[in-house]
Amino acid sequence: MRTRDDLAALAHDALRTLGVPDSALAEDGPVLRARSPLVDAELFSVRATAPEEVDDVVDAAHRAFLDWRLVPAPVRGRVVKRLGELLTEHKETLADLVTIEVGKIRSEALGEVQEMIDICDLAVGLSRQLYGRTMPSERPGHRLQEVWHPLGVVGVISAFNFPVAVWSWNTSVALVCGDPVVWKPSELAPLCALGCDALLRRAIAEEGAPDGIHQLLLGGRDVGNALVEHPQVALLSATGSTRMGREVGPKVAARFGRSLLELGGNNAVVVAPSANLDLAVSSIVFAAAGTAGQRCTSMRRLIVHESVADELVGRLEKAFASLPVGDPFEEGTLVGPLVNERAFTAMQEALEAVRIQGGEVLVGGERADVGADGYWARPALVRVPHQDGIVLQETFAPILYVLTYSDLDEALALHNGVSQGLSAGIFTSDQAEAERFLAPDGADTGIANVNSGTSGAEIGGAFGGEKETGGGRESGSDAWKGYMRRSTNTINWSGVVQLAQGVDFG
Ligand code: UN1
């Protein structure tokens, strides 16, 4: 395992390679302490934004908006194209920062940067496809059309667990839509944010775009709150817990701003009698233990048919017991550390709660000794008699609760019987069963998969969920419409007044 000093040196080198100026580092004034969960220690400090500065920052972004909205969308796309190229060139370096700051294993850190490159590709294509519609007018000599215009400043609040990709989903799409971005990243990942900001600034400068179209706010809750309440932030896109969304949503709504919320999940997979269990086992282990259970798409509940429960649970027990927990830089490691002590405590409290409500921890849950400080946990597989109490809550840690069912209606009732609605999966070889899972009375989540786990969505689809997950959609498909203002236009070229609905007004 690398020492604190090794990690600090590696992080410094990465920042330099990505073009972060030395002035971003600071020991006094408002600072954020960059940490690494690999050693549970501070690396160094970076300059933070004071809440009083937020107004000026948003104002600068708004001034940039006045120019940026008039730049043709395909030309705006060039900035995002350049960002994608820079990300490709610096993929390894940015992935280093992701591993250092949030503990992702190498393959997942590289995958996260790849997800950024993918969304840049999508957004560049989109820059020539921000299609409006024309519709037949009921009046002769009239044309009716919808066009999409830039919306305004987009505020992005992102979580620690996808410290770079979620920013890129929002930013690449917002930029081609003509919107500047003001980003308030997680306090746990300021170095990742500095790296992204430096690459985008370079792309902006090289393409001659207005300086102000990207702004970074490094700070805590007070800084985030100033962004949320700012009247010039037209869209606030926030990723985090449902508790955070409950605070943010009403504040943005109160000023008639638009919000895009991507909040907690409590994702489940149903395993039917006809399931290919080899497929199910590996998919479930990745979904539950990948990113140490710290994805919003992580699988938290297994709903297995009683006829295959013993076999599947036995195989999962073996797989969980042999999961390599340790240095995420090391090839072969599959589970890195939890992000901090609070995450580990929450995991232990959840396991205690589930024992009290009659659950049995079949394997895992304990702290793993990897020969380093930090909070390393063995993924836990827990059989529960009922779906209640702690099972209804999202614990951001690798805990998989196992429930059994006897018919599909019961499985669906269990599946939908939680307040969150992000992602779902069913493993089955029965087509009717798969279709039922995807039907209007099937899984009630924003994402529902067949023979595929809950996490690891591609950027081409719209990403987000229902119920307490917040209803927002980011990333691909037509999620871009959330970043634009729709204008419906009636053009009368007939030379005479003709009122709609046949109204005669003299
Ligand atoms: C998140 O956890 O906030 O589908 C995003 C996935 C990733 C994105 C997760 N593509 O797991």
Short mmCIF file of C-alpha atoms and ligand atoms in Angstrom, two decimals:
data_model
loop_
_atom_site.label_atom_id
_atom_site.label_comp_id
_atom_site.label_asym_id
_atom_site.label_seq_id
_atom_site.Cartn_x
_atom_site.Cartn_y
_atom_site.Cartn_z
CA MET A 1 0.00 0.00 0.00
CA ARG A 2 1.24 3.48 -0.80
CA THR A 3 1.96 5.76 2.15
CA ARG A 4 0.33 9.14 2.76
CA ASP A 5 3.42 10.86 1.38
CA ASP A 6 3.42 8.68 -1.77
CA LEU A 7 -0.24 9.50 -2.37
CA ALA A 8 0.30 13.23 -1.79
CA ALA A 9 3.21 13.20 -4.27
CA LEU A 10 1.19 11.25 -6.84
CA ALA A 11 -1.75 13.65 -6.44
CA HIS A 12 0.53 16.67 -6.83
CA ASP A 13 2.01 15.21 -10.01
CA ALA A 14 -1.47 14.47 -11.37
CA LEU A 15 -2.65 18.04 -10.72
CA ARG A 16 0.41 19.42 -12.44
CA THR A 17 -0.05 17.11 -15.45
CA LEU A 18 -3.69 18.16 -15.77
CA GLY A 19 -2.69 21.82 -15.71
CA VAL A 20 -4.00 22.84 -12.28
CA PRO A 21 -2.15 26.03 -11.28
CA ASP A 22 -0.12 26.01 -8.03
CA SER A 23 -2.31 28.85 -6.81
CA ALA A 24 -5.09 26.29 -6.33
CA LEU A 25 -3.18 24.93 -3.33
CA ALA A 26 -3.25 26.92 -0.10
CA GLU A 27 -2.62 26.39 3.58
CA ASP A 28 -4.50 29.38 4.95
CA GLY A 29 -7.64 31.37 4.22
CA PRO A 30 -10.73 29.34 3.37
CA VAL A 31 -9.40 25.88 2.49
CA LEU A 32 -10.66 22.36 1.86
CA ARG A 33 -8.54 19.48 3.03
CA ALA A 34 -7.94 16.88 0.34
CA ARG A 35 -7.94 13.40 1.89
CA SER A 36 -7.42 9.84 0.80
CA PRO A 37 -9.49 6.95 2.16
CA LEU A 38 -6.55 4.67 1.30
CA VAL A 39 -4.70 5.97 4.34
CA ASP A 40 -7.55 7.86 6.06
CA ALA A 41 -5.39 10.96 6.17
CA GLU A 42 -5.13 14.46 4.80
CA LEU A 43 -2.89 14.94 1.80
CA PHE A 44 -2.82 18.73 1.46
CA SER A 45 -5.15 21.70 1.34
CA VAL A 46 -6.69 23.54 -1.57
CA ARG A 47 -8.13 27.01 -1.79
CA ALA A 48 -11.87 27.07 -1.10
CA THR A 49 -14.60 29.52 -2.04
CA ALA A 50 -16.23 31.65 0.64
CA PRO A 51 -20.06 31.73 0.53
CA GLU A 52 -19.93 35.50 -0.05
CA GLU A 53 -18.03 34.88 -3.30
CA VAL A 54 -20.79 32.75 -4.84
CA ASP A 55 -22.74 35.77 -6.04
CA ASP A 56 -19.83 37.06 -8.13
CA VAL A 57 -19.13 33.62 -9.53
CA VAL A 58 -22.73 33.08 -10.65
CA ASP A 59 -22.77 36.58 -12.03
CA ALA A 60 -19.67 35.88 -14.12
CA ALA A 61 -21.30 32.70 -15.43
CA HIS A 62 -24.43 34.65 -16.28
CA ARG A 63 -22.46 37.27 -18.19
CA ALA A 64 -20.80 34.47 -20.15
CA PHE A 65 -24.27 33.07 -20.86
CA LEU A 66 -25.27 36.24 -22.69
CA ASP A 67 -22.58 35.51 -25.30
CA TRP A 68 -22.54 31.75 -25.19
CA ARG A 69 -26.25 31.40 -25.99
CA LEU A 70 -25.62 33.12 -29.35
CA VAL A 71 -22.75 30.85 -30.39
CA PRO A 72 -24.19 28.23 -32.80
CA ALA A 73 -24.65 24.90 -31.07
CA PRO A 74 -22.31 22.96 -33.44
CA VAL A 75 -19.59 25.53 -32.63
CA ARG A 76 -20.27 25.10 -28.91
CA GLY A 77 -19.81 21.40 -29.52
CA ARG A 78 -16.16 22.01 -30.38
CA VAL A 79 -15.35 22.82 -26.75
CA VAL A 80 -16.85 19.51 -25.68
CA LYS A 81 -15.05 17.69 -28.48
CA ARG A 82 -11.76 19.12 -27.24
CA LEU A 83 -12.64 18.20 -23.65
CA GLY A 84 -13.22 14.61 -24.80
CA GLU A 85 -9.82 14.56 -26.50
CA LEU A 86 -8.09 15.92 -23.40
CA LEU A 87 -9.85 13.35 -21.23
CA THR A 88 -8.69 10.60 -23.58
CA GLU A 89 -5.13 11.89 -23.38
CA HIS A 90 -5.21 12.18 -19.57
CA LYS A 91 -7.41 9.22 -18.77
CA GLU A 92 -4.87 7.48 -16.52
CA THR A 93 -3.97 10.64 -14.64
CA LEU A 94 -7.55 11.61 -13.85
CA ALA A 95 -8.25 7.98 -12.87
CA ASP A 96 -5.31 8.23 -10.41
CA LEU A 97 -7.04 11.14 -8.70
CA VAL A 98 -10.32 9.20 -8.54
CA THR A 99 -8.57 6.26 -6.87
CA ILE A 100 -6.63 8.48 -4.48
CA GLU A 101 -9.61 10.57 -3.37
CA VAL A 102 -12.50 8.13 -3.32
CA GLY A 103 -10.78 4.72 -3.35
CA LYS A 104 -12.14 3.24 -6.59
CA ILE A 105 -10.32 0.22 -7.95
CA ARG A 106 -8.29 0.91 -11.06
CA SER A 107 -10.70 -0.62 -13.55
CA GLU A 108 -13.67 1.31 -12.14
CA ALA A 109 -11.71 4.58 -11.99
CA LEU A 110 -10.70 4.16 -15.64
CA GLY A 111 -14.31 3.20 -16.43
CA GLU A 112 -15.52 6.40 -14.82
CA VAL A 113 -13.23 8.49 -17.04
CA GLN A 114 -14.34 6.44 -20.05
CA GLU A 115 -17.93 7.34 -19.13
CA MET A 116 -16.88 11.01 -19.40
CA ILE A 117 -15.35 10.48 -22.83
CA ASP A 118 -18.52 8.68 -23.95
CA ILE A 119 -20.81 11.50 -22.84
CA CYS A 120 -18.57 14.03 -24.60
CA ASP A 121 -19.01 12.03 -27.82
CA LEU A 122 -22.76 11.97 -27.30
CA ALA A 123 -22.93 15.70 -26.55
CA VAL A 124 -20.87 16.60 -29.64
CA GLY A 125 -23.33 14.65 -31.80
CA LEU A 126 -26.18 16.30 -29.95
CA SER A 127 -24.80 19.73 -30.79
CA ARG A 128 -26.11 19.14 -34.33
CA GLN A 129 -29.33 17.47 -33.22
CA LEU A 130 -31.13 19.79 -30.80
CA TYR A 131 -34.25 19.16 -32.81
CA GLY A 132 -37.48 21.07 -32.43
CA ARG A 133 -40.72 19.96 -34.10
CA THR A 134 -43.07 21.61 -36.53
CA MET A 135 -46.71 20.74 -36.33
CA PRO A 136 -49.59 21.38 -38.69
CA SER A 137 -51.37 24.62 -37.89
CA GLU A 138 -55.16 24.59 -37.95
CA ARG A 139 -55.08 27.96 -39.75
CA PRO A 140 -54.22 28.49 -43.45
CA GLY A 141 -51.00 30.44 -44.04
CA HIS A 142 -49.68 29.68 -40.55
CA ARG A 143 -46.74 27.69 -39.36
CA LEU A 144 -46.42 26.23 -35.86
CA GLN A 145 -43.02 25.19 -34.50
CA GLU A 146 -41.08 24.52 -31.35
CA VAL A 147 -37.47 25.59 -30.97
CA TRP A 148 -35.10 24.92 -28.13
CA HIS A 149 -33.06 27.77 -26.69
CA PRO A 150 -30.30 27.90 -24.07
CA LEU A 151 -31.76 28.03 -20.56
CA GLY A 152 -29.23 29.90 -18.41
CA VAL A 153 -26.70 29.08 -15.72
CA VAL A 154 -26.71 25.44 -14.63
CA GLY A 155 -25.62 24.72 -11.05
CA VAL A 156 -24.20 21.23 -10.56
CA ILE A 157 -23.86 19.66 -7.11
CA SER A 158 -22.18 16.28 -7.28
CA ALA A 159 -21.46 13.49 -4.83
CA PHE A 160 -18.17 11.83 -3.89
CA ASN A 161 -18.97 8.45 -5.44
CA PHE A 162 -18.83 9.59 -9.07
CA PRO A 163 -16.55 12.56 -8.56
CA VAL A 164 -15.89 13.20 -12.25
CA ALA A 165 -18.47 11.37 -14.44
CA VAL A 166 -21.62 12.97 -13.06
CA TRP A 167 -20.08 16.42 -13.58
CA SER A 168 -19.34 15.49 -17.20
CA TRP A 169 -22.90 14.21 -17.81
CA ASN A 170 -24.22 17.60 -16.82
CA THR A 171 -21.48 19.79 -18.18
CA SER A 172 -21.01 18.35 -21.65
CA VAL A 173 -24.76 18.46 -22.29
CA ALA A 174 -25.24 21.89 -20.67
CA LEU A 175 -22.41 23.40 -22.73
CA VAL A 176 -23.75 22.25 -26.09
CA CYS A 177 -27.20 23.45 -24.99
CA GLY A 178 -25.66 26.92 -24.51
CA ASP A 179 -25.61 26.94 -20.70
CA PRO A 180 -22.61 27.85 -18.52
CA VAL A 181 -21.94 25.56 -15.53
CA VAL A 182 -21.15 26.43 -11.92
CA TRP A 183 -19.97 23.27 -10.18
CA LYS A 184 -20.00 22.55 -6.46
CA PRO A 185 -18.33 19.14 -6.14
CA SER A 186 -18.32 16.95 -3.04
CA GLU A 187 -16.02 18.19 -0.28
CA LEU A 188 -14.51 14.70 -0.38
CA ALA A 189 -13.21 15.09 -3.93
CA PRO A 190 -11.78 18.58 -4.54
CA LEU A 191 -8.71 17.28 -6.41
CA CYS A 192 -10.82 15.44 -8.98
CA ALA A 193 -12.77 18.67 -9.46
CA LEU A 194 -9.65 20.76 -9.92
CA GLY A 195 -8.39 18.30 -12.54
CA CYS A 196 -11.66 18.41 -14.52
CA ASP A 197 -11.85 22.19 -14.29
CA ALA A 198 -8.29 22.57 -15.58
CA LEU A 199 -8.94 20.33 -18.60
CA LEU A 200 -12.16 22.13 -19.46
CA ARG A 201 -10.54 25.54 -19.03
CA ARG A 202 -7.88 24.48 -21.49
CA ALA A 203 -10.53 23.35 -24.00
CA ILE A 204 -12.40 26.64 -23.54
CA ALA A 205 -9.24 28.71 -24.11
CA GLU A 206 -8.13 26.70 -27.14
CA GLU A 207 -11.54 27.03 -28.77
CA GLY A 208 -11.85 30.72 -27.94
CA ALA A 209 -15.08 30.27 -25.96
CA PRO A 210 -16.04 32.74 -23.19
CA ASP A 211 -13.96 32.20 -20.06
CA GLY A 212 -16.86 32.31 -17.68
CA ILE A 213 -18.73 29.27 -19.01
CA HIS A 214 -17.19 27.04 -16.36
CA GLN A 215 -16.86 27.96 -12.71
CA LEU A 216 -15.77 25.85 -9.77
CA LEU A 217 -16.97 26.37 -6.21
CA LEU A 218 -14.92 24.38 -3.71
CA GLY A 219 -16.61 24.48 -0.35
CA GLY A 220 -19.09 23.04 2.07
CA ARG A 221 -22.84 23.18 2.64
CA ASP A 222 -22.97 26.97 2.92
CA VAL A 223 -21.45 27.36 -0.53
CA GLY A 224 -23.81 24.73 -1.96
CA ASN A 225 -26.74 26.49 -0.35
CA ALA A 226 -25.79 29.85 -1.85
CA LEU A 227 -25.80 28.19 -5.27
CA VAL A 228 -29.18 26.52 -4.64
CA GLU A 229 -30.79 29.79 -3.60
CA HIS A 230 -29.25 31.95 -6.30
CA PRO A 231 -31.98 33.43 -8.52
CA GLN A 232 -29.73 33.36 -11.59
CA VAL A 233 -29.24 29.60 -11.45
CA ALA A 234 -31.85 28.48 -13.95
CA LEU A 235 -31.33 24.74 -13.45
CA LEU A 236 -29.92 23.13 -10.34
CA SER A 237 -28.79 19.55 -10.95
CA ALA A 238 -28.05 17.80 -7.67
CA THR A 239 -26.84 14.27 -7.00
CA GLY A 240 -26.82 12.96 -3.44
CA SER A 241 -29.01 11.60 -0.67
CA THR A 242 -32.79 11.89 -0.51
CA ARG A 243 -32.28 14.00 2.64
CA MET A 244 -30.23 16.49 0.61
CA GLY A 245 -32.88 16.49 -2.14
CA ARG A 246 -35.62 17.28 0.37
CA GLU A 247 -33.74 20.45 1.28
CA VAL A 248 -32.68 21.45 -2.22
CA GLY A 249 -35.89 20.70 -4.18
CA PRO A 250 -38.26 23.02 -2.25
CA LYS A 251 -35.71 25.86 -2.18
CA VAL A 252 -35.30 25.79 -5.95
CA ALA A 253 -39.05 25.40 -6.45
CA ALA A 254 -39.74 28.38 -4.15
CA ARG A 255 -37.91 30.65 -6.58
CA PHE A 256 -39.48 28.87 -9.60
CA GLY A 257 -36.10 27.50 -10.66
CA ARG A 258 -35.83 24.15 -12.34
CA SER A 259 -34.23 21.25 -10.50
CA LEU A 260 -32.92 17.90 -11.62
CA LEU A 261 -32.61 15.57 -8.65
CA GLU A 262 -30.75 12.28 -8.67
CA LEU A 263 -31.13 10.96 -5.13
CA GLY A 264 -31.04 7.72 -3.17
CA GLY A 265 -31.70 4.26 -4.52
CA ASN A 266 -32.63 0.97 -2.89
CA ASN A 267 -32.08 -1.17 -5.92
CA ALA A 268 -33.16 -4.79 -6.15
CA VAL A 269 -32.68 -7.76 -8.41
CA VAL A 270 -35.28 -10.51 -8.79
CA VAL A 271 -33.91 -13.98 -9.54
CA ALA A 272 -36.57 -16.26 -11.05
CA PRO A 273 -36.55 -20.10 -11.13
CA SER A 274 -35.46 -20.18 -14.80
CA ALA A 275 -32.51 -17.80 -14.26
CA ASN A 276 -29.05 -18.63 -15.53
CA LEU A 277 -27.38 -18.68 -12.12
CA ASP A 278 -23.83 -18.24 -13.45
CA LEU A 279 -24.92 -14.99 -15.01
CA ALA A 280 -26.85 -13.98 -11.90
CA VAL A 281 -23.98 -14.66 -9.48
CA SER A 282 -21.35 -12.55 -11.24
CA SER A 283 -23.79 -9.75 -12.03
CA ILE A 284 -25.02 -9.62 -8.44
CA VAL A 285 -21.52 -9.60 -6.95
CA PHE A 286 -20.50 -6.65 -9.16
CA ALA A 287 -23.74 -4.77 -8.49
CA ALA A 288 -23.57 -5.27 -4.71
CA ALA A 289 -19.84 -5.08 -3.99
CA GLY A 290 -18.54 -2.94 -6.88
CA THR A 291 -17.38 0.52 -5.76
CA ALA A 292 -17.66 -0.99 -2.24
CA GLY A 293 -21.45 -0.61 -2.48
CA GLN A 294 -21.14 3.15 -2.84
CA ARG A 295 -22.95 3.70 -6.14
CA CYS A 296 -26.43 5.12 -6.17
CA THR A 297 -27.11 2.17 -8.49
CA SER A 298 -25.58 -0.38 -6.09
CA MET A 299 -27.73 -3.44 -5.54
CA ARG A 300 -29.06 -3.52 -1.99
CA ARG A 301 -31.78 -6.20 -2.13
CA LEU A 302 -31.91 -9.67 -3.67
CA ILE A 303 -35.42 -11.08 -4.18
CA VAL A 304 -34.91 -14.74 -5.06
CA HIS A 305 -37.45 -17.45 -5.83
CA GLU A 306 -37.57 -19.99 -2.99
CA SER A 307 -36.81 -22.89 -5.39
CA VAL A 308 -33.35 -21.49 -6.25
CA ALA A 309 -32.66 -19.54 -3.06
CA ASP A 310 -30.43 -22.09 -1.33
CA GLU A 311 -28.25 -22.67 -4.36
CA LEU A 312 -27.92 -19.00 -5.26
CA VAL A 313 -27.30 -17.83 -1.70
CA GLY A 314 -24.70 -20.59 -1.20
CA ARG A 315 -22.85 -19.49 -4.32
CA LEU A 316 -23.04 -15.83 -3.32
CA GLU A 317 -21.72 -16.64 0.15
CA LYS A 318 -18.65 -18.27 -1.40
CA ALA A 319 -18.16 -15.40 -3.84
CA PHE A 320 -18.51 -12.73 -1.12
CA ALA A 321 -16.09 -14.60 1.16
CA SER A 322 -13.41 -14.67 -1.51
CA LEU A 323 -13.70 -11.05 -2.69
CA PRO A 324 -10.25 -9.44 -2.63
CA VAL A 325 -10.48 -6.32 -0.43
CA GLY A 326 -7.44 -4.06 -0.44
CA ASP A 327 -5.26 -1.58 -2.29
CA PRO A 328 -7.37 -0.31 -5.20
CA PHE A 329 -4.21 0.42 -7.22
CA GLU A 330 -3.28 -3.28 -7.04
CA GLU A 331 -4.39 -5.43 -9.96
CA GLY A 332 -6.77 -8.13 -8.74
CA THR A 333 -8.33 -6.04 -5.96
CA LEU A 334 -12.09 -5.85 -6.39
CA VAL A 335 -13.12 -3.91 -3.29
CA GLY A 336 -11.44 -0.73 -2.11
CA PRO A 337 -12.05 1.22 1.10
CA LEU A 338 -15.22 2.93 2.27
CA VAL A 339 -14.88 6.64 1.82
CA ASN A 340 -14.56 7.52 5.51
CA GLU A 341 -15.27 6.54 9.10
CA ARG A 342 -18.84 7.80 8.89
CA ALA A 343 -19.56 5.36 6.06
CA PHE A 344 -18.10 2.48 8.09
CA THR A 345 -20.10 3.45 11.18
CA ALA A 346 -23.29 3.65 9.12
CA MET A 347 -22.57 0.17 7.78
CA GLN A 348 -22.02 -1.25 11.29
CA GLU A 349 -25.18 0.44 12.57
CA ALA A 350 -27.20 -1.02 9.70
CA LEU A 351 -25.86 -4.51 10.42
CA GLU A 352 -26.70 -4.11 14.11
CA ALA A 353 -30.21 -2.92 13.24
CA VAL A 354 -30.83 -5.80 10.86
CA ARG A 355 -29.71 -8.34 13.49
CA ILE A 356 -32.17 -6.81 15.96
CA GLN A 357 -34.98 -7.17 13.42
CA GLY A 358 -34.22 -10.88 12.96
CA GLY A 359 -31.75 -10.81 10.07
CA GLU A 360 -28.77 -13.15 9.88
CA VAL A 361 -25.41 -11.99 8.54
CA LEU A 362 -24.33 -14.94 6.40
CA VAL A 363 -20.91 -13.63 5.50
CA GLY A 364 -18.88 -10.40 5.72
CA GLY A 365 -19.65 -7.10 7.38
CA GLU A 366 -16.47 -6.95 9.43
CA ARG A 367 -13.53 -4.61 9.05
CA ALA A 368 -10.87 -6.06 6.77
CA ASP A 369 -7.25 -5.85 7.84
CA VAL A 370 -5.34 -4.71 4.80
CA GLY A 371 -2.31 -3.40 6.64
CA ALA A 372 -3.26 0.26 6.31
CA ASP A 373 -5.34 2.80 8.15
CA GLY A 374 -8.72 3.52 6.65
CA TYR A 375 -12.12 1.86 6.66
CA TRP A 376 -12.03 -1.36 4.72
CA ALA A 377 -15.10 -3.55 5.01
CA ARG A 378 -15.87 -7.05 3.82
CA PRO A 379 -19.09 -6.98 1.75
CA ALA A 380 -21.96 -8.43 3.76
CA LEU A 381 -24.66 -10.87 2.66
CA VAL A 382 -27.62 -10.80 5.04
CA ARG A 383 -30.74 -12.96 5.06
CA VAL A 384 -33.78 -11.04 6.28
CA PRO A 385 -37.19 -12.46 7.25
CA HIS A 386 -39.18 -9.38 6.14
CA GLN A 387 -38.70 -6.24 4.17
CA ASP A 388 -38.94 -3.58 6.85
CA GLY A 389 -36.90 -1.29 9.12
CA ILE A 390 -33.34 -0.81 7.93
CA VAL A 391 -33.98 -2.77 4.69
CA LEU A 392 -36.18 0.12 3.52
CA GLN A 393 -33.30 2.57 3.86
CA GLU A 394 -30.32 3.21 1.62
CA THR A 395 -27.08 2.48 3.50
CA PHE A 396 -24.17 3.59 1.33
CA ALA A 397 -22.06 0.47 1.97
CA PRO A 398 -21.72 -3.07 0.62
CA ILE A 399 -24.65 -4.81 2.31
CA LEU A 400 -26.92 -7.10 0.31
CA TYR A 401 -30.22 -8.12 1.94
CA VAL A 402 -31.71 -11.43 0.78
CA LEU A 403 -35.49 -11.95 0.60
CA THR A 404 -37.36 -14.88 -0.93
CA TYR A 405 -40.62 -15.07 -2.90
CA SER A 406 -42.97 -17.72 -4.23
CA ASP A 407 -44.77 -15.98 -7.13
CA LEU A 408 -43.91 -13.07 -9.38
CA ASP A 409 -46.65 -10.79 -8.02
CA GLU A 410 -45.13 -11.19 -4.57
CA ALA A 411 -41.66 -10.46 -5.98
CA LEU A 412 -42.94 -7.29 -7.67
CA ALA A 413 -44.72 -6.16 -4.51
CA LEU A 414 -41.46 -6.56 -2.58
CA HIS A 415 -39.51 -4.93 -5.37
CA ASN A 416 -41.74 -1.84 -5.48
CA GLY A 417 -42.37 -1.77 -1.75
CA VAL A 418 -39.66 0.80 -0.98
CA SER A 419 -39.76 4.57 -1.25
CA GLN A 420 -36.83 4.84 -3.69
CA GLY A 421 -37.04 4.03 -7.42
CA LEU A 422 -33.73 4.15 -9.26
CA SER A 423 -32.62 0.86 -10.79
CA ALA A 424 -33.79 -2.76 -11.03
CA GLY A 425 -32.99 -6.10 -12.61
CA ILE A 426 -34.56 -9.49 -13.19
CA PHE A 427 -32.73 -12.69 -14.05
CA THR A 428 -34.98 -15.05 -15.96
CA SER A 429 -35.09 -17.14 -19.15
CA ASP A 430 -38.86 -16.80 -19.34
CA GLN A 431 -39.76 -14.07 -21.81
CA ALA A 432 -43.23 -13.45 -20.42
CA GLU A 433 -41.74 -12.96 -16.95
CA ALA A 434 -39.15 -10.53 -18.31
CA GLU A 435 -41.82 -8.56 -20.17
CA ARG A 436 -44.01 -8.44 -17.06
CA PHE A 437 -41.06 -6.97 -15.11
CA LEU A 438 -40.80 -4.20 -17.73
CA ALA A 439 -44.58 -3.64 -18.06
CA PRO A 440 -46.46 -0.64 -16.59
CA ASP A 441 -47.31 -2.74 -13.52
CA GLY A 442 -43.77 -4.13 -13.31
CA ALA A 443 -40.68 -2.52 -11.77
CA ASP A 444 -41.46 1.11 -10.86
CA THR A 445 -37.88 2.37 -11.27
CA GLY A 446 -36.29 4.76 -13.78
CA ILE A 447 -33.98 1.97 -14.96
CA ALA A 448 -35.07 -1.69 -15.30
CA ASN A 449 -32.88 -4.43 -16.76
CA VAL A 450 -33.24 -8.04 -17.84
CA ASN A 451 -30.36 -10.44 -17.17
CA SER A 452 -28.20 -7.50 -16.18
CA GLY A 453 -27.51 -5.99 -12.75
CA THR A 454 -28.59 -2.63 -11.34
CA SER A 455 -25.37 -0.67 -11.81
CA GLY A 456 -23.17 0.17 -14.75
CA ALA A 457 -25.64 1.95 -17.01
CA GLU A 458 -24.42 3.22 -20.39
CA ILE A 459 -24.56 6.96 -21.08
CA GLY A 460 -26.83 6.59 -24.13
CA GLY A 461 -29.97 6.14 -22.04
CA ALA A 462 -31.56 8.72 -19.76
CA PHE A 463 -30.31 8.16 -16.20
CA GLY A 464 -32.39 8.72 -13.07
CA GLY A 465 -35.26 7.40 -11.04
CA GLU A 466 -38.72 7.88 -9.61
CA LYS A 467 -40.29 8.35 -6.17
CA GLU A 468 -37.73 9.49 -3.58
CA THR A 469 -34.97 9.16 -6.18
CA GLY A 470 -36.22 12.56 -7.32
CA GLY A 471 -37.55 12.10 -10.87
CA GLY A 472 -34.61 13.76 -12.67
CA ARG A 473 -33.04 12.45 -15.88
CA GLU A 474 -29.43 13.14 -16.85
CA SER A 475 -27.03 11.85 -19.47
CA GLY A 476 -28.31 10.51 -22.80
CA SER A 477 -31.55 10.15 -24.78
CA ASP A 478 -33.61 13.36 -24.57
CA ALA A 479 -32.33 14.39 -21.11
CA TRP A 480 -30.87 17.46 -22.89
CA LYS A 481 -34.36 18.98 -22.97
CA GLY A 482 -34.05 19.60 -19.24
CA TYR A 483 -31.15 21.97 -20.00
CA MET A 484 -33.04 24.06 -22.55
CA ARG A 485 -35.99 26.42 -22.79
CA ARG A 486 -38.73 25.49 -25.24
CA SER A 487 -40.27 28.24 -27.33
CA THR A 488 -43.48 27.52 -29.26
CA ASN A 489 -43.80 29.82 -32.24
CA THR A 490 -46.79 30.66 -34.45
CA ILE A 491 -45.83 32.37 -37.69
CA ASN A 492 -48.66 33.96 -39.65
CA TRP A 493 -47.69 34.55 -43.28
CA SER A 494 -51.28 34.74 -44.60
CA GLY A 495 -51.57 38.52 -44.28
CA VAL A 496 -54.95 38.24 -42.55
CA VAL A 497 -56.01 37.86 -38.93
CA GLN A 498 -57.32 34.37 -38.23
CA LEU A 499 -57.94 33.44 -34.63
CA ALA A 500 -57.49 29.89 -33.43
CA GLN A 501 -60.43 27.81 -32.29
CA GLY A 502 -62.59 29.70 -34.85
CA VAL A 503 -62.96 32.73 -32.55
CA ASP A 504 -64.47 35.77 -34.27
CA PHE A 505 -63.50 39.09 -32.67
CA GLY A 506 -65.10 41.61 -35.00
C1 UN1 B 1 -24.10 7.20 -9.42
O1 UN1 B 1 -23.89 6.25 -8.67
O2 UN1 B 1 -24.38 8.34 -8.96
O3 UN1 B 1 -24.91 3.19 -13.72
C2 UN1 B 1 -23.99 7.13 -10.90
C3 UN1 B 1 -23.90 3.35 -13.04
C4 UN1 B 1 -22.96 4.46 -13.44
C5 UN1 B 1 -23.38 5.76 -12.88
C6 UN1 B 1 -23.72 5.75 -11.42
N1 UN1 B 1 -22.92 4.52 -14.87
O4 UN1 B 1 -23.63 2.65 -12.08
#
